[in-house]
Coordinates of N, CA and C in Angstrom, one line a residue:
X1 N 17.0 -65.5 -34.8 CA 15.5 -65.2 -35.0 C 15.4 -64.0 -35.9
X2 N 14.6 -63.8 -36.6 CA 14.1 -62.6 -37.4 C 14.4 -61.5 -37.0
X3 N 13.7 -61.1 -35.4 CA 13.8 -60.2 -34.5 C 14.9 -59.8 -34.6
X4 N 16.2 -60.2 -34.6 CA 17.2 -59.7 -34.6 C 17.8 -59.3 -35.5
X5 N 17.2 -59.6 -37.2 CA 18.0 -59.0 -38.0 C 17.6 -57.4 -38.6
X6 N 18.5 -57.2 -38.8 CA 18.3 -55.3 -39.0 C 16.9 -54.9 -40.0
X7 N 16.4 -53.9 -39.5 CA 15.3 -52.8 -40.2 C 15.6 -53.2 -41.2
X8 N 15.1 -53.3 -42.5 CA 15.2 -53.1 -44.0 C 13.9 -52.0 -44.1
X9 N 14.6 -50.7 -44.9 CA 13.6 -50.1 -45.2 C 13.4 -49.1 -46.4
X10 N 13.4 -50.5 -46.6 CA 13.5 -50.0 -48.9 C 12.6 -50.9 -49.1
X11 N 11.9 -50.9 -50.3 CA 10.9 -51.8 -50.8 C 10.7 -53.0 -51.6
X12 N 9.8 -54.1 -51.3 CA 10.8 -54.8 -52.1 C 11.5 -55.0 -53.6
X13 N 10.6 -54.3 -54.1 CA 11.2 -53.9 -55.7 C 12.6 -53.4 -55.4
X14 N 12.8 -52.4 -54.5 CA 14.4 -52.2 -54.6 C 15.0 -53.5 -54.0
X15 N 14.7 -54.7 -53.1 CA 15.4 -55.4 -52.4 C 15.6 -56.7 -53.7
X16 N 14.3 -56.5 -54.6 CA 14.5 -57.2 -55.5 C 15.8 -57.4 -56.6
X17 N 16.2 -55.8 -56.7 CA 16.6 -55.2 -57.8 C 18.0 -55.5 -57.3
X18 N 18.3 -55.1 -56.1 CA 19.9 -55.0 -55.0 C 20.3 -56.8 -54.9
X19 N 19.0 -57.8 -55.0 CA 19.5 -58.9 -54.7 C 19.6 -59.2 -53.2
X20 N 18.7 -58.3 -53.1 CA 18.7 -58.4 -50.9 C 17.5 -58.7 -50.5
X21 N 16.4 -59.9 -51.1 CA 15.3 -60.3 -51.0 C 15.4 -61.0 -49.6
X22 N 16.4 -61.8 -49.2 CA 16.3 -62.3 -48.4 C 16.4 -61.8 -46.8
X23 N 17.0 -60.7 -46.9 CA 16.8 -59.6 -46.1 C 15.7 -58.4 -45.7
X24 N 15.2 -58.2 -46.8 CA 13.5 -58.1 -46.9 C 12.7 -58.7 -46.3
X25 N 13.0 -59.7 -46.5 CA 11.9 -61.2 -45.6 C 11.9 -61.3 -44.5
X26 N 13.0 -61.4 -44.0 CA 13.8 -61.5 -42.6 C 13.0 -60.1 -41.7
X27 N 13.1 -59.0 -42.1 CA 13.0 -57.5 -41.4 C 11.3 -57.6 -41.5
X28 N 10.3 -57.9 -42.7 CA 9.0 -57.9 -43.1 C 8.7 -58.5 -41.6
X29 N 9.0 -60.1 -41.7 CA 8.5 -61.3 -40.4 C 8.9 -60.6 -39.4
X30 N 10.2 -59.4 -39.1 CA 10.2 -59.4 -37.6 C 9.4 -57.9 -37.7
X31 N 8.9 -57.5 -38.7 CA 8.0 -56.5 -37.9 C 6.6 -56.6 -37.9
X32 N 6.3 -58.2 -38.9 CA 5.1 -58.7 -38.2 C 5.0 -58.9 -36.7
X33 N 6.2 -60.1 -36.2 CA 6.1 -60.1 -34.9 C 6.1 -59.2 -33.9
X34 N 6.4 -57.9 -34.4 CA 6.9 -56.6 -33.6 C 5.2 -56.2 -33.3
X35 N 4.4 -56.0 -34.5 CA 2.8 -55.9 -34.6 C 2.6 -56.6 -33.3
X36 N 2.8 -58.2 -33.4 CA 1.5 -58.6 -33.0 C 2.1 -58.7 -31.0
X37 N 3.6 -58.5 -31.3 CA 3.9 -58.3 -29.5 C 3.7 -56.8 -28.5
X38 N 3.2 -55.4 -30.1 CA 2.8 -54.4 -29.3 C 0.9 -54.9 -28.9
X39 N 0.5 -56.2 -29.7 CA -1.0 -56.0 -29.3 C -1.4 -56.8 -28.2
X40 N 0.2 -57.8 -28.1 CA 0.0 -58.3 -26.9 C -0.1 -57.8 -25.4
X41 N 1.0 -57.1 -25.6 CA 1.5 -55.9 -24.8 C 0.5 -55.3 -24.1
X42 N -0.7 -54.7 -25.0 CA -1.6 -54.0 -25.1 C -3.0 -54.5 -24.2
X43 N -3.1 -56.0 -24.6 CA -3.7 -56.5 -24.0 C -3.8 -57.1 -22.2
X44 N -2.0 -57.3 -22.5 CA -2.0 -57.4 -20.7 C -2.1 -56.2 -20.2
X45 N -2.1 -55.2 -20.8 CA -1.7 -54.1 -19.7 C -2.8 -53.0 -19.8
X46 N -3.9 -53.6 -20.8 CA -4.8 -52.6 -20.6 C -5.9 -53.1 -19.8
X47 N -6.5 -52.1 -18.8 CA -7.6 -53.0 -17.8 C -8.9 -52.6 -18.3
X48 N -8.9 -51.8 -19.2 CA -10.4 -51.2 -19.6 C -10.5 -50.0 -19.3
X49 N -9.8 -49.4 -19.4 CA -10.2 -47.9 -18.7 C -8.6 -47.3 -18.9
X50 N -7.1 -47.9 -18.3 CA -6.2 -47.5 -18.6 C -4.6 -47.8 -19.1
X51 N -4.2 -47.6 -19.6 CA -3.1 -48.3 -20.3 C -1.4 -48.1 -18.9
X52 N -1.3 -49.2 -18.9 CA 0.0 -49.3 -18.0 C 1.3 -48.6 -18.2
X53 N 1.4 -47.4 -17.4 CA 2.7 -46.6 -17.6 C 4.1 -47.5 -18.6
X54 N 4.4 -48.7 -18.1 CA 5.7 -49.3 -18.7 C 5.3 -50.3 -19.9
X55 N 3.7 -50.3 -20.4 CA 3.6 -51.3 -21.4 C 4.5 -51.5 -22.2
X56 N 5.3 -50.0 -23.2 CA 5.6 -50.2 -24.4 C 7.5 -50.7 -24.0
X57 N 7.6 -50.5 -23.0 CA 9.0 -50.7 -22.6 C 9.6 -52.0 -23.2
X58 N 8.6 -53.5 -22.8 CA 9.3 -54.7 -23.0 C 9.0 -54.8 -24.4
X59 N 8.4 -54.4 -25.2 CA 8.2 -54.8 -26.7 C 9.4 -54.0 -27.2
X60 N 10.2 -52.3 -26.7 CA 11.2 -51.8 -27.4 C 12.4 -52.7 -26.8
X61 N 12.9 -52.7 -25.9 CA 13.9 -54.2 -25.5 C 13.8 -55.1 -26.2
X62 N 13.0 -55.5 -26.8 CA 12.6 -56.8 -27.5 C 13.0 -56.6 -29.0
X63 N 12.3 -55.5 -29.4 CA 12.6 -55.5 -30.8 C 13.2 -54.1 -31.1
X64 N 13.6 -53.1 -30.0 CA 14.2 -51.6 -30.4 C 13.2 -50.8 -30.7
X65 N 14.1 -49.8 -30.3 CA 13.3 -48.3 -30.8 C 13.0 -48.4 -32.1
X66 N 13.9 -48.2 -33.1 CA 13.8 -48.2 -34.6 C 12.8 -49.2 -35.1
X67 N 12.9 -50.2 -34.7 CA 11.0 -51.3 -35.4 C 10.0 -51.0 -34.9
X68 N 10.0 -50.4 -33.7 CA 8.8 -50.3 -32.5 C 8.2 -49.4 -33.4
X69 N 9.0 -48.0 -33.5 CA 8.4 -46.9 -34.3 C 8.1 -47.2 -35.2
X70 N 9.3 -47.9 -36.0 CA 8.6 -48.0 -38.0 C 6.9 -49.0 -38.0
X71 N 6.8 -49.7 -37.0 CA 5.6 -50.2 -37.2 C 4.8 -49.5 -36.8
X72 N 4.8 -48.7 -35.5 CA 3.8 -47.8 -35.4 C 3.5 -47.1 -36.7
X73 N 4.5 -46.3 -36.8 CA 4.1 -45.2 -37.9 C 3.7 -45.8 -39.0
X74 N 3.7 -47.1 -39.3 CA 3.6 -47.6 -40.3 C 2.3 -47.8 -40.4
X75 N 1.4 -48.1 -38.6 CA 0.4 -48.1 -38.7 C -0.7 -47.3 -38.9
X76 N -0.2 -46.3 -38.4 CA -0.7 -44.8 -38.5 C -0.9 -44.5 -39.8
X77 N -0.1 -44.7 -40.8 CA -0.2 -44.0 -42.5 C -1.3 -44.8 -43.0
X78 N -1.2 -46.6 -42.7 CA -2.7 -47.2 -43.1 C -3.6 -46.8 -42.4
X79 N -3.7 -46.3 -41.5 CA -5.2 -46.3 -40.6 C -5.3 -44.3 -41.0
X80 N -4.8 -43.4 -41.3 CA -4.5 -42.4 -41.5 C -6.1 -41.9 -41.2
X81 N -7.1 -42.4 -41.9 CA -8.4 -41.7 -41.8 C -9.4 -41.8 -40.5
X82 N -8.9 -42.3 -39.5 CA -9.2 -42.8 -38.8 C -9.0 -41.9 -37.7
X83 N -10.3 -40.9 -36.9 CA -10.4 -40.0 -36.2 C -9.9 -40.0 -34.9
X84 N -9.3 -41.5 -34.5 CA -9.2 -42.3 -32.9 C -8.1 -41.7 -32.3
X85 N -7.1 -41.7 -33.5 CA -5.1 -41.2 -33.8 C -5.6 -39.6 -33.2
X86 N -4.5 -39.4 -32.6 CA -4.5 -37.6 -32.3 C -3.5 -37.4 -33.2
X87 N -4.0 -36.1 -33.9 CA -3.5 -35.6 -35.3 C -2.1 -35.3 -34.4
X88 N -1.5 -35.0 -33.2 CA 0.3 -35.0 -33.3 C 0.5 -36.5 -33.3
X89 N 0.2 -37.4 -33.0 CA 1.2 -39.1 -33.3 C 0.9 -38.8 -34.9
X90 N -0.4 -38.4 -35.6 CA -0.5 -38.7 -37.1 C 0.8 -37.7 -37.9
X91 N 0.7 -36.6 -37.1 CA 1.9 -36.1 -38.0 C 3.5 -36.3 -37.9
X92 N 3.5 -37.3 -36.4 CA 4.3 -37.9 -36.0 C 4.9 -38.4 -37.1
X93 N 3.9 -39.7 -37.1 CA 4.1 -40.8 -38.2 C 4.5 -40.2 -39.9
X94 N 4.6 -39.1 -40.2 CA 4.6 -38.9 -41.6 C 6.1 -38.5 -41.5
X95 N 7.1 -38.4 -40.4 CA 8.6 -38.3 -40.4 C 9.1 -39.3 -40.6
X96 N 8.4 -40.3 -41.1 CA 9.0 -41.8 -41.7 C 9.0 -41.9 -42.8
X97 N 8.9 -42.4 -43.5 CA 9.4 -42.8 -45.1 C 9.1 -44.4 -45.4
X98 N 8.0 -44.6 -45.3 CA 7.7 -46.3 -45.1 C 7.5 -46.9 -46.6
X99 N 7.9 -47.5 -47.2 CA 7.6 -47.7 -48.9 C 6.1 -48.3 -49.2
X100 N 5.7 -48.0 -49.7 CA 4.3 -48.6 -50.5 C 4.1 -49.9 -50.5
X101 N 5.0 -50.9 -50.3 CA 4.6 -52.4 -50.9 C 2.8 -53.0 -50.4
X102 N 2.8 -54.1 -51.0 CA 1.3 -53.9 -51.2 C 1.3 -55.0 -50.2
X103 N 2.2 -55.3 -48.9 CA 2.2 -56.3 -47.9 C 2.6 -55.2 -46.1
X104 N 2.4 -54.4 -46.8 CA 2.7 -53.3 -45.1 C 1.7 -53.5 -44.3
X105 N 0.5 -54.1 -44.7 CA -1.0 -54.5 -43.8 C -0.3 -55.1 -43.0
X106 N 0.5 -56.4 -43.1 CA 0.8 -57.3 -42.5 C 1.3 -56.6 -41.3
X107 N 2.0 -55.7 -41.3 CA 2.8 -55.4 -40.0 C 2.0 -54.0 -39.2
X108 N 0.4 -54.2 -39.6 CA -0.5 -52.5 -39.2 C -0.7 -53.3 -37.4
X109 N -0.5 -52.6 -36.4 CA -1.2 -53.0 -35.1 C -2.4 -52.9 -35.3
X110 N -3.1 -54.1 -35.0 CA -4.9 -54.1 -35.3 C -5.4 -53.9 -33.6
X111 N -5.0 -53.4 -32.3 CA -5.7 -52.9 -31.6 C -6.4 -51.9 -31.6
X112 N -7.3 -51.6 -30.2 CA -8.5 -50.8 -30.9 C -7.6 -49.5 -30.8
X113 N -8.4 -48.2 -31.5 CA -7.3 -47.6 -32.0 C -7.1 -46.1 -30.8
X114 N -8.3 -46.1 -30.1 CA -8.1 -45.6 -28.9 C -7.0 -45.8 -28.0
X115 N -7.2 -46.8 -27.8 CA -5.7 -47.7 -26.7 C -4.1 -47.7 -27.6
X116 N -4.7 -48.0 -28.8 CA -2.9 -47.6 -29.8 C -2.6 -46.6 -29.4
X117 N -3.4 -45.7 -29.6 CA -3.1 -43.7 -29.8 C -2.0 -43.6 -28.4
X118 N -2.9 -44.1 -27.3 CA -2.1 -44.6 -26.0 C -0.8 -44.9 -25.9
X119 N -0.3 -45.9 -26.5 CA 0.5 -46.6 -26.8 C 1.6 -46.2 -27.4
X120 N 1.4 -45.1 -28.6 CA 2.2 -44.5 -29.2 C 2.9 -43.8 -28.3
X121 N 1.7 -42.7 -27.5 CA 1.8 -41.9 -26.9 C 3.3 -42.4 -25.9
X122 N 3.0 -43.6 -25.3 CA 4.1 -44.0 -24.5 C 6.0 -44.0 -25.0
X123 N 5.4 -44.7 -26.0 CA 6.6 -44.8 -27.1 C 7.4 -43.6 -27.3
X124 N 6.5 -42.5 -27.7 CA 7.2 -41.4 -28.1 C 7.7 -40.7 -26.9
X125 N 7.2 -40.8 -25.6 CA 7.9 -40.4 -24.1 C 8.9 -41.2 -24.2
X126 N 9.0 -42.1 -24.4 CA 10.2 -42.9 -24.1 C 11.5 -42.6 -24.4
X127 N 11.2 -42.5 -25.9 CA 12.1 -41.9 -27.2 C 12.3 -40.6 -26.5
X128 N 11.9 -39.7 -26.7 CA 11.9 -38.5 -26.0 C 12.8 -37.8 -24.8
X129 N 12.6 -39.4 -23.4 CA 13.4 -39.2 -22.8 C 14.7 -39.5 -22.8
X130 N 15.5 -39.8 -23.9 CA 16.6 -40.3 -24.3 C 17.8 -39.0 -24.9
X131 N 16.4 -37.8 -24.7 CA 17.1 -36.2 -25.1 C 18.4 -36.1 -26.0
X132 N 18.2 -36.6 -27.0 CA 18.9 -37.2 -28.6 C 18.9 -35.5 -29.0
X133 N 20.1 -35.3 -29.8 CA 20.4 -34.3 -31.2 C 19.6 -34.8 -32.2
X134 N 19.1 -33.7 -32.6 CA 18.2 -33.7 -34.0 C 18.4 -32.9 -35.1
X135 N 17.9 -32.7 -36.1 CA 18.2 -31.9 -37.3 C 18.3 -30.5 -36.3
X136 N 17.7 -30.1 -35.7 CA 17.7 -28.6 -34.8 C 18.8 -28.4 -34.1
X137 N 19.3 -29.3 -33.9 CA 21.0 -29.2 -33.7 C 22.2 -29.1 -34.5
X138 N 21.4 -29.1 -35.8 CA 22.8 -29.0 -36.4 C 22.1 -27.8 -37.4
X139 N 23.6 -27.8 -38.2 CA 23.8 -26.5 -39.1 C 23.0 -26.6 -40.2
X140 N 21.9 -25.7 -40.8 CA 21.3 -25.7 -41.8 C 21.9 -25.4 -43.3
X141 N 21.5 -26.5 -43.9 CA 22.2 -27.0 -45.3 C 23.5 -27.7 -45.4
X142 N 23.0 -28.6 -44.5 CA 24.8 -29.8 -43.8 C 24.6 -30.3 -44.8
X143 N 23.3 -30.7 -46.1 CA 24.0 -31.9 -46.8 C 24.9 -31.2 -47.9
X144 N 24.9 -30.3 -47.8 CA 26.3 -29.4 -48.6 C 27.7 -28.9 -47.7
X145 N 27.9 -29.6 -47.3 CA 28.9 -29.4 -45.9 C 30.0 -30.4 -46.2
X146 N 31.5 -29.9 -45.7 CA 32.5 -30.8 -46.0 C 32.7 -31.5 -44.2
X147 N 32.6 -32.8 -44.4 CA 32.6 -32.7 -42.3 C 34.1 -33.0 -42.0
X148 N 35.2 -32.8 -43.1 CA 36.6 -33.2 -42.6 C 36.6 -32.2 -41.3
X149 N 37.6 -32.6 -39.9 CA 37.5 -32.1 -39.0 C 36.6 -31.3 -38.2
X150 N 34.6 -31.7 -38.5 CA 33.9 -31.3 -37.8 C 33.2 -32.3 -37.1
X151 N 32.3 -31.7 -36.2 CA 31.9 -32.7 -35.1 C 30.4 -33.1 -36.0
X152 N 30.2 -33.9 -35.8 CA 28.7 -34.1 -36.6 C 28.3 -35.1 -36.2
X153 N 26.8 -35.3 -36.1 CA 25.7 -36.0 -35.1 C 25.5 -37.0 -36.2
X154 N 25.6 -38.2 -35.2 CA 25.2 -39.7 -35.9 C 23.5 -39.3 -35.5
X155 N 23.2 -40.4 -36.6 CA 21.7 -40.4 -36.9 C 21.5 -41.4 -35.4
X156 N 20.4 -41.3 -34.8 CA 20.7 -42.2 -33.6 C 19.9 -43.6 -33.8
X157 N 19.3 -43.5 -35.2 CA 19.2 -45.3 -35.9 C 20.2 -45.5 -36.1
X158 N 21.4 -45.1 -36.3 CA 22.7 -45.7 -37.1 C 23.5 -46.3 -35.6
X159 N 22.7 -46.1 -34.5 CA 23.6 -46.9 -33.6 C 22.6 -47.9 -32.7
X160 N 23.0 -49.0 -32.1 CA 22.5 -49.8 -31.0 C 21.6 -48.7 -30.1
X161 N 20.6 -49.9 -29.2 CA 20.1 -49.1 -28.7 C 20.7 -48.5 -27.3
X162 N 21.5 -49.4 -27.4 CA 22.3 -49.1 -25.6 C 23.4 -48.0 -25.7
X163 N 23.2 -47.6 -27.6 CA 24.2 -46.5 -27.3 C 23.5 -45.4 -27.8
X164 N 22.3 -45.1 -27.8 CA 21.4 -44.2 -28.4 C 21.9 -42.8 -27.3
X165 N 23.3 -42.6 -27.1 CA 22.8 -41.6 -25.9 C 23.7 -40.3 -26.6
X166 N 23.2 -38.7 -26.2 CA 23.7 -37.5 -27.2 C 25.3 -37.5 -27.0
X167 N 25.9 -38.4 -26.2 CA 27.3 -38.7 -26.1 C 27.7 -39.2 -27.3
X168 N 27.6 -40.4 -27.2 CA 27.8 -41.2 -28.3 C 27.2 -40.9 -29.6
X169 N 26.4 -39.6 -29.6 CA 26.3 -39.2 -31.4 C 27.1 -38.6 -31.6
X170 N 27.8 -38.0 -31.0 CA 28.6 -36.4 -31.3 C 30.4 -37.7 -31.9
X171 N 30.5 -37.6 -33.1 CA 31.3 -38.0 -33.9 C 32.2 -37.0 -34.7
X172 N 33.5 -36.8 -34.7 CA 34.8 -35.9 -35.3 C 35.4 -37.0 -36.4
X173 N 35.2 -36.3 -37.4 CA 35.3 -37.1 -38.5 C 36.7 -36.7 -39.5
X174 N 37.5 -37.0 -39.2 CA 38.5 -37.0 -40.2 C 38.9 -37.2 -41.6
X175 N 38.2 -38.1 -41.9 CA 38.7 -38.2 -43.3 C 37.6 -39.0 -44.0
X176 N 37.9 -39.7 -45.1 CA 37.4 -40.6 -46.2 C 36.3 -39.5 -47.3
X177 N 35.4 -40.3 -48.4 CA 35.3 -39.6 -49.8 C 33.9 -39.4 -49.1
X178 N 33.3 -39.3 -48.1 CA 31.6 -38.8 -47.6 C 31.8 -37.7 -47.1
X179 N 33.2 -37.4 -46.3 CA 33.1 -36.0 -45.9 C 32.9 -35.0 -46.9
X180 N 33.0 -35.3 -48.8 CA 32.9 -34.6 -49.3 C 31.0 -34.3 -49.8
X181 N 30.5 -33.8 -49.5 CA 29.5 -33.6 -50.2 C 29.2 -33.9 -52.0
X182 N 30.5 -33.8 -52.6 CA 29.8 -34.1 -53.9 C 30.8 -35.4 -54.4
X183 N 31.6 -36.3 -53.2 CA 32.3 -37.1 -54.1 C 31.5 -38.2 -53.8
X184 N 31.8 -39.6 -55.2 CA 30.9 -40.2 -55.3 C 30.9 -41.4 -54.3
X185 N 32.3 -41.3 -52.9 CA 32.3 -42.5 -52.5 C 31.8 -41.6 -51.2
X186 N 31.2 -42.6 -50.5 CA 30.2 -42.2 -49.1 C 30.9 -42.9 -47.6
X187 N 32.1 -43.2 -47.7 CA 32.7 -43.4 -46.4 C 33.3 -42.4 -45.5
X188 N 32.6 -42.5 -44.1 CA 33.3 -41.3 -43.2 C 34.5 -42.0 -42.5
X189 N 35.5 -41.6 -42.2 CA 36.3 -42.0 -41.2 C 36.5 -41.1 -40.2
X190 N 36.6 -41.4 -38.8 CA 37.1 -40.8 -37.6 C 36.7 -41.1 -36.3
X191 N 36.7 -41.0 -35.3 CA 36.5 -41.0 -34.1 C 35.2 -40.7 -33.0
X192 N 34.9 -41.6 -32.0 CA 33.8 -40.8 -31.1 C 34.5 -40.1 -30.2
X193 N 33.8 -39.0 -30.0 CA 34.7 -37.6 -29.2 C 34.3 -38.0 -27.7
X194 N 33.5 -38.9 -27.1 CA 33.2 -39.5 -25.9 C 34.4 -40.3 -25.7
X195 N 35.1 -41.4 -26.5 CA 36.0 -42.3 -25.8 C 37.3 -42.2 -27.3
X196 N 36.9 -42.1 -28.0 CA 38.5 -41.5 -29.2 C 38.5 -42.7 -30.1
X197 N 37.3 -43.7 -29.7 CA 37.2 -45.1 -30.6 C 36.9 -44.7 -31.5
X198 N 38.0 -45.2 -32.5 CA 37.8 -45.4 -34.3 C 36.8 -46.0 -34.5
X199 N 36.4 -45.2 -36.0 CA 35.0 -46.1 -36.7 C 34.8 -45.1 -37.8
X200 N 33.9 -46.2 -38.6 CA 33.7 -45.6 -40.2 C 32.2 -45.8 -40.1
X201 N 31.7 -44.6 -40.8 CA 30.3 -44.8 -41.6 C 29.6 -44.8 -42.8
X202 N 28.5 -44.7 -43.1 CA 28.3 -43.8 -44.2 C 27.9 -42.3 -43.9
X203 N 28.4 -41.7 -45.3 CA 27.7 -40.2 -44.7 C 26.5 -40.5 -44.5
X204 N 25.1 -41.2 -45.2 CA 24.2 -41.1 -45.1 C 23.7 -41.6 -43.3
X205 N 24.4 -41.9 -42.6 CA 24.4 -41.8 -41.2 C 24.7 -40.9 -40.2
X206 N 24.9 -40.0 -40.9 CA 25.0 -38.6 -39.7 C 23.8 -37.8 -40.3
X207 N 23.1 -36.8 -39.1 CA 22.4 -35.9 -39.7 C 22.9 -34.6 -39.9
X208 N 24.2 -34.2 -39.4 CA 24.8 -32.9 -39.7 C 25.8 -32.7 -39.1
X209 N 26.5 -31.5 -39.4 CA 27.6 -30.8 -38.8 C 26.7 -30.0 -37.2
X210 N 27.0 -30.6 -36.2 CA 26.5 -29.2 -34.9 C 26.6 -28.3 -34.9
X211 N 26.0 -27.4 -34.2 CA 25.9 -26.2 -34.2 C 26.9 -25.6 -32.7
X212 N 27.5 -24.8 -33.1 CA 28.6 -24.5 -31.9 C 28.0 -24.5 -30.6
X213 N 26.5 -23.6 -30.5 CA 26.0 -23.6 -29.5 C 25.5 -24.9 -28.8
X214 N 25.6 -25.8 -29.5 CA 25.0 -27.2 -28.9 C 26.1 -27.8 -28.7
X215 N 27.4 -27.9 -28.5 CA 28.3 -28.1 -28.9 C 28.6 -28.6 -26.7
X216 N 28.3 -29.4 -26.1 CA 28.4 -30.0 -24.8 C 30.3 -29.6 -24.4
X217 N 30.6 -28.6 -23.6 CA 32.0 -28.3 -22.9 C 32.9 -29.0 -23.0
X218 N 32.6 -30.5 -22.3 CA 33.5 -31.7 -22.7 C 33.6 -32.3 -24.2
X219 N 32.9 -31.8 -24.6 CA 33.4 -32.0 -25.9 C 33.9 -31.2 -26.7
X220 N 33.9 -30.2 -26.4 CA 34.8 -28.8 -26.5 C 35.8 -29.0 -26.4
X221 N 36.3 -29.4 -25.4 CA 37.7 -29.8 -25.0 C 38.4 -31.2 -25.3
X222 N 37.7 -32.0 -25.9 CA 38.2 -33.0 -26.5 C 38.3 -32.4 -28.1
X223 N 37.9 -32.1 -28.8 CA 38.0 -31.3 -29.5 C 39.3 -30.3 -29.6
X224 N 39.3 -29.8 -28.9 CA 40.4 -29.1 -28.7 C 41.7 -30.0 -29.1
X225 N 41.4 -31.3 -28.3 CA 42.9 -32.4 -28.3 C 43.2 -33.2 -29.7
X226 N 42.1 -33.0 -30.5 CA 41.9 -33.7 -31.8 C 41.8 -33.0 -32.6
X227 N 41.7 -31.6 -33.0 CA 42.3 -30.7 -34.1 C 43.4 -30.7 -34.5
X228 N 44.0 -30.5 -35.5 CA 45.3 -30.2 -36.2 C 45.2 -28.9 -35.4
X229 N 47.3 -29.2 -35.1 CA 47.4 -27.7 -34.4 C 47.3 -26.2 -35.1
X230 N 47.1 -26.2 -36.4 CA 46.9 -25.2 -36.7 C 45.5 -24.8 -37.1
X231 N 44.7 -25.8 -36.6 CA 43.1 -25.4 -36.7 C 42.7 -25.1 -35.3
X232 N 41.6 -24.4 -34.5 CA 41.2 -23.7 -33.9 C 39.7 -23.9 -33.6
X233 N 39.5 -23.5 -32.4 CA 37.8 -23.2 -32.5 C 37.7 -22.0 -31.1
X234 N 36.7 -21.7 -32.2 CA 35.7 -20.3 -31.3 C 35.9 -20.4 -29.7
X235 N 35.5 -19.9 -29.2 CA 35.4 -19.3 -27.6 C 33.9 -19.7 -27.7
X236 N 33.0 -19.5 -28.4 CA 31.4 -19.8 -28.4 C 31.8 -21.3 -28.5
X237 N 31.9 -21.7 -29.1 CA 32.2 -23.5 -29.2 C 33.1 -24.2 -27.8
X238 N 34.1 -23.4 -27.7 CA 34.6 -24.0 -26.0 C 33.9 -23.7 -25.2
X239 N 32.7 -23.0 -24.6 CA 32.0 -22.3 -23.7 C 30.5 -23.3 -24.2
X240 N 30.4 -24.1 -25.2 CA 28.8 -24.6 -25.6 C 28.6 -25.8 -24.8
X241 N 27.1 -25.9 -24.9 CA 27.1 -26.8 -23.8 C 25.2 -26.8 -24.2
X242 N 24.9 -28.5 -23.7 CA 23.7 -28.8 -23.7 C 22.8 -27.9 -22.7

């Protein structure tokens, strides 16, 4: 089903251009469906007066965190003038990067916009409670950063949702041409510092190098086990912790 195939979120002139039209299509239809199952959603569970603690739950199982949002926000930038939105979900929504095409109506939630605002609001608790690493966790001016042998935070779109958790971001990266900041090939190689499983990315899938102080004990100490013996880390970094 559509639903299942990955976010596309480039436009389609680029999807045109790449030859990935058909993947365009595919991601467009499942975040129409994503629309119209948050207005469903919306509808069982609003009684007129209050919106149901767990509404937005079964529509993110259904279709994930990452479409749930991109359609919200999506809806938010079209409806943008619209006094109903509390200006934090609106400034929410502008942390996206949604492309222009002149078919993004298709996928706007047309509930009323009081009960959306609602809705959002749930959404973004949800997300929230999942206490994810963010750019504030990591080192300022990472995309100038070499990550051979540093710990660095997966983007937590770049993983399933069942592994969205700040364990499984925290990534020790060994090698390949992305740890380099200026070389032209973009593959990371190395390890999760939770279980030692190999895996490759793109750089453009991590948001940074951590910051020592965020830097969770146990993983200090796995760390420790996966350094070359002649590399080292701080006492602040063995001692950090969420």
């Amino acid at each position: 089903m559509d639903r299942d195939s990955p976010l596309y979120t480039s436009s389609w002139e680029a999807a045109r251009k790449s030859d990935e039209t058909t993947l365009w299509i595919k991601s467009h239809n499942a975040n129409c469906d994503c629309a119209r199952a948050i207005e469903d959603a919306i509808r069982r569970n609003f009684d007129g007066k209050y919106l149901e603690s767990g509404c937005a739950k079964g529509v993110i199982e259904q279709y994930g965190f990452h479409r749930v949002m991109w359609v919200l926000a999506n809806t938010l930038k079209e409806k943008a003038r619209d006094g109903r939105f509390s200006k934090e979900n609106k400034a929410w929504s502008q942390t996206f990067y949604i492309p222009k095409d002149q078919r993004r109506n298709e996928f706007c939630v047309q509930s009323h916009p009081a009960v959306l605002d609602g809705f959002i609001d749930k959404t973004r608790e949800a997300w929230e409670m999942l206490d994810l690493f963010d750019s504030s966790h990591c080192c300022q001016g990472e995309d100038g950063m070499d990550y051979t042998n540093q710990v660095v935070v997966l983007c937590p779109f770049s993983l399933k949702d069942q592994y969205k958790t700040p364990e499984d971001q925290l990534f020790f990266a060994t090698g390949g041409f992305g740890c380099s900041p200026t070389a032209r090939g973009r593959k990371v190689f190395g390890t999760f510092l939770k279980d030692g499983e190999s895996a490759q990315f793109q750089r453009s899938d991590f948001i940074g190098v951590i910051k020592e102080e965020f830097l969770p004990e146990w993983a200090a100490e796995k760390l420790q086990e996966l350094l070359p013996p002649e590399e080292s880390i701080s006492e602040d970094m063995q001692m950090g912790g969420m």
